Short mmCIF file of C-alpha atoms in Angstrom, two decimals:
data_model
loop_
_atom_site.label_atom_id
_atom_site.label_comp_id
_atom_site.label_asym_id
_atom_site.label_seq_id
_atom_site.Cartn_x
_atom_site.Cartn_y
_atom_site.Cartn_z
CA MET S 19 19.50 -110.09 13.84
CA PRO S 20 16.88 -110.31 12.37
CA ALA S 21 13.64 -109.43 14.33
CA ILE S 22 10.69 -112.12 15.54
CA VAL S 23 6.72 -111.92 14.15
CA LEU S 24 5.07 -114.45 16.87
CA PHE S 25 1.73 -115.03 14.81
CA ASP S 26 -1.66 -116.58 15.29
CA GLY S 27 -0.27 -120.24 13.65
CA ASP S 28 -4.07 -120.95 13.17
CA CYS S 29 -5.35 -118.81 11.11
CA ASN S 30 -5.71 -118.33 7.56
CA PHE S 31 -4.88 -115.23 7.55
CA CYS S 32 -2.57 -114.15 9.68
CA ASP S 33 -0.61 -117.50 8.01
CA ALA S 34 -1.24 -115.69 3.99
CA SER S 35 0.35 -112.66 5.69
CA VAL S 36 3.56 -115.12 6.93
CA GLN S 37 3.40 -115.67 3.89
CA PHE S 38 3.37 -112.13 2.55
CA ILE S 39 6.31 -111.37 3.87
CA LEU S 40 8.75 -113.85 3.29
CA ASN S 41 7.48 -113.05 -0.65
CA ARG S 42 9.00 -109.60 0.06
CA ASP S 43 11.59 -110.23 2.35
CA THR S 44 14.32 -110.98 0.15
CA THR S 45 17.07 -110.11 3.06
CA GLY S 46 15.53 -112.31 5.84
CA ASN S 47 15.07 -109.37 7.97
CA PHE S 48 12.55 -111.10 9.78
CA HIS S 49 12.23 -114.58 11.71
CA PHE S 50 8.53 -116.24 12.26
CA ALA S 51 7.38 -118.13 15.19
CA SER S 52 3.55 -119.32 16.15
CA LEU S 53 1.96 -117.93 19.18
CA GLN S 54 1.09 -121.21 19.70
CA GLY S 55 4.46 -122.32 19.56
CA GLU S 56 7.32 -123.44 21.92
CA ALA S 57 9.33 -120.43 21.00
CA GLY S 58 6.45 -118.67 20.53
CA GLN S 59 5.37 -119.14 24.16
CA THR S 60 8.80 -118.65 25.36
CA LEU S 61 9.39 -115.18 23.41
CA ARG S 62 5.80 -114.64 25.40
CA GLU S 63 7.24 -115.48 28.41
CA ARG S 64 10.59 -113.79 28.59
CA HIS S 65 8.83 -110.29 27.15
CA ARG S 66 6.02 -110.20 29.06
CA ILE S 67 3.85 -110.12 26.17
CA ILE S 68 -0.22 -111.59 27.72
CA ASP S 69 -1.36 -114.64 26.53
CA SER S 70 -4.76 -113.23 25.83
CA VAL S 71 -2.69 -110.79 23.26
CA ASP S 72 -5.00 -110.77 20.26
CA SER S 73 -2.42 -109.40 17.96
CA ILE S 74 0.62 -109.97 15.35
CA VAL S 75 3.89 -109.24 17.82
CA LEU S 76 6.62 -108.31 16.42
CA ILE S 77 10.01 -108.11 18.23
CA ARG S 78 12.98 -105.77 17.00
CA GLU S 79 16.31 -105.52 19.14
CA GLY S 80 14.16 -107.26 22.21
CA VAL S 81 11.20 -104.48 21.95
CA PRO S 82 7.74 -106.00 21.46
CA TYR S 83 4.94 -104.30 19.38
CA ILE S 84 1.45 -105.50 19.01
CA LYS S 85 -1.49 -104.32 16.58
CA SER S 86 -1.02 -101.78 14.08
CA ASP S 87 2.32 -100.55 15.57
CA ALA S 88 4.21 -104.25 14.92
CA ALA S 89 2.67 -104.00 11.14
CA VAL S 90 3.47 -100.95 9.91
CA ARG S 91 7.12 -102.29 11.58
CA ILE S 92 6.86 -105.03 8.87
CA ALA S 93 5.94 -103.00 6.43
CA GLU S 94 8.79 -100.45 6.27
CA GLY S 95 11.14 -104.35 6.01
CA LEU S 96 9.74 -104.85 3.34
CA ASP S 97 11.50 -104.96 -0.34
CA GLY S 98 9.64 -102.72 -2.99
CA ASN S 99 6.86 -100.04 -1.84
CA TRP S 100 5.84 -101.68 1.17
CA ARG S 101 7.77 -98.89 2.72
CA TRP S 102 5.62 -95.54 2.04
CA LEU S 103 3.43 -97.87 5.64
CA ARG S 104 5.95 -95.95 7.12
CA PHE S 105 3.45 -92.90 6.60
CA VAL S 106 0.14 -94.72 8.74
CA ARG S 107 2.05 -94.59 11.94
CA PHE S 108 0.76 -90.78 11.78
CA VAL S 109 -2.38 -91.52 11.46
CA PRO S 110 -3.37 -91.37 15.69
CA LYS S 111 -2.51 -95.33 17.03
CA PRO S 112 -6.37 -95.28 18.32
CA ILE S 113 -7.46 -94.70 14.86
CA ARG S 114 -5.01 -97.54 13.41
CA ASP S 115 -5.72 -99.98 16.70
CA PHE S 116 -9.20 -100.12 15.84
CA GLY S 117 -8.81 -100.60 12.39
CA TYR S 118 -6.29 -103.48 12.63
CA ASP S 119 -8.89 -105.14 15.96
CA VAL S 120 -11.53 -105.06 13.83
CA ILE S 121 -9.96 -107.30 11.12
CA ALA S 122 -8.75 -109.17 14.89
CA LYS S 123 -12.18 -109.58 15.59
CA HIS S 124 -13.41 -111.81 12.97
CA ARG S 125 -10.66 -113.40 11.26
CA TYR S 126 -11.46 -116.45 11.50
CA GLU S 127 -15.33 -116.09 10.69
CA TRP S 128 -13.97 -113.82 7.72
CA PHE S 129 -10.44 -116.06 7.33
CA GLY S 130 -11.72 -119.34 9.26
CA GLN S 131 -9.01 -121.52 10.93
CA LYS S 132 -6.02 -124.04 9.62
CA GLN S 133 -6.28 -127.40 8.59
CA THR S 134 -2.95 -128.26 7.29
CA CYS S 135 -0.04 -125.65 6.81
CA LYS S 136 1.97 -125.78 3.62
CA LEU S 137 5.20 -127.42 4.23
CA PRO S 138 8.29 -124.37 4.25
CA THR S 139 10.86 -124.59 1.54
CA PRO S 140 13.93 -125.73 3.55
CA GLU S 141 15.32 -121.63 3.01
CA GLU S 142 12.14 -120.78 4.63
CA ARG S 143 12.02 -123.23 7.47
CA SER S 144 15.54 -122.02 8.26
CA ARG S 145 13.76 -118.74 9.10
CA PHE S 146 11.05 -120.49 11.49
CA LEU S 147 11.87 -121.08 15.14
CA ASP S 148 10.19 -123.76 14.95
CA GLN S 149 12.12 -125.20 13.19
CA GLN S 150 15.28 -124.37 15.21
CA SER S 151 16.85 -126.77 18.20
CA LYS S 152 18.20 -123.70 19.69
CA PRO S 153 16.06 -121.36 21.72
CA PRO S 154 15.80 -118.02 19.95
CA THR S 155 18.01 -115.64 21.81
CA GLN S 156 15.92 -112.08 21.59
#
């Protein structure tokens, strides 16, 4: 079962991150749902993820990860040399999350908000849960 990445659908940086993952995940390890969408809301409720979470969320095998834990686990699942980022786990979590929080706090200011979105290809569309008719299973 693919892992699910929940992201802020209004954030340019978050959208660019999703595009980055799509371009480096040729095996389809990751599916996606915006935090604002119906599938994202369903998954947030199911996993008791607070509404005010200011983070990308990774749900893998029914376990939610947030902030730097999510980012590192996503990097581990990408094609190419991105797996080396697993060594970032050895940096203490408070330090990793501090860096994550700085970017998250300023993401709209630094990267802006989405006014329009890139239309996914049919292949990409199948990986977005909000584009599917059945509810998410994780």
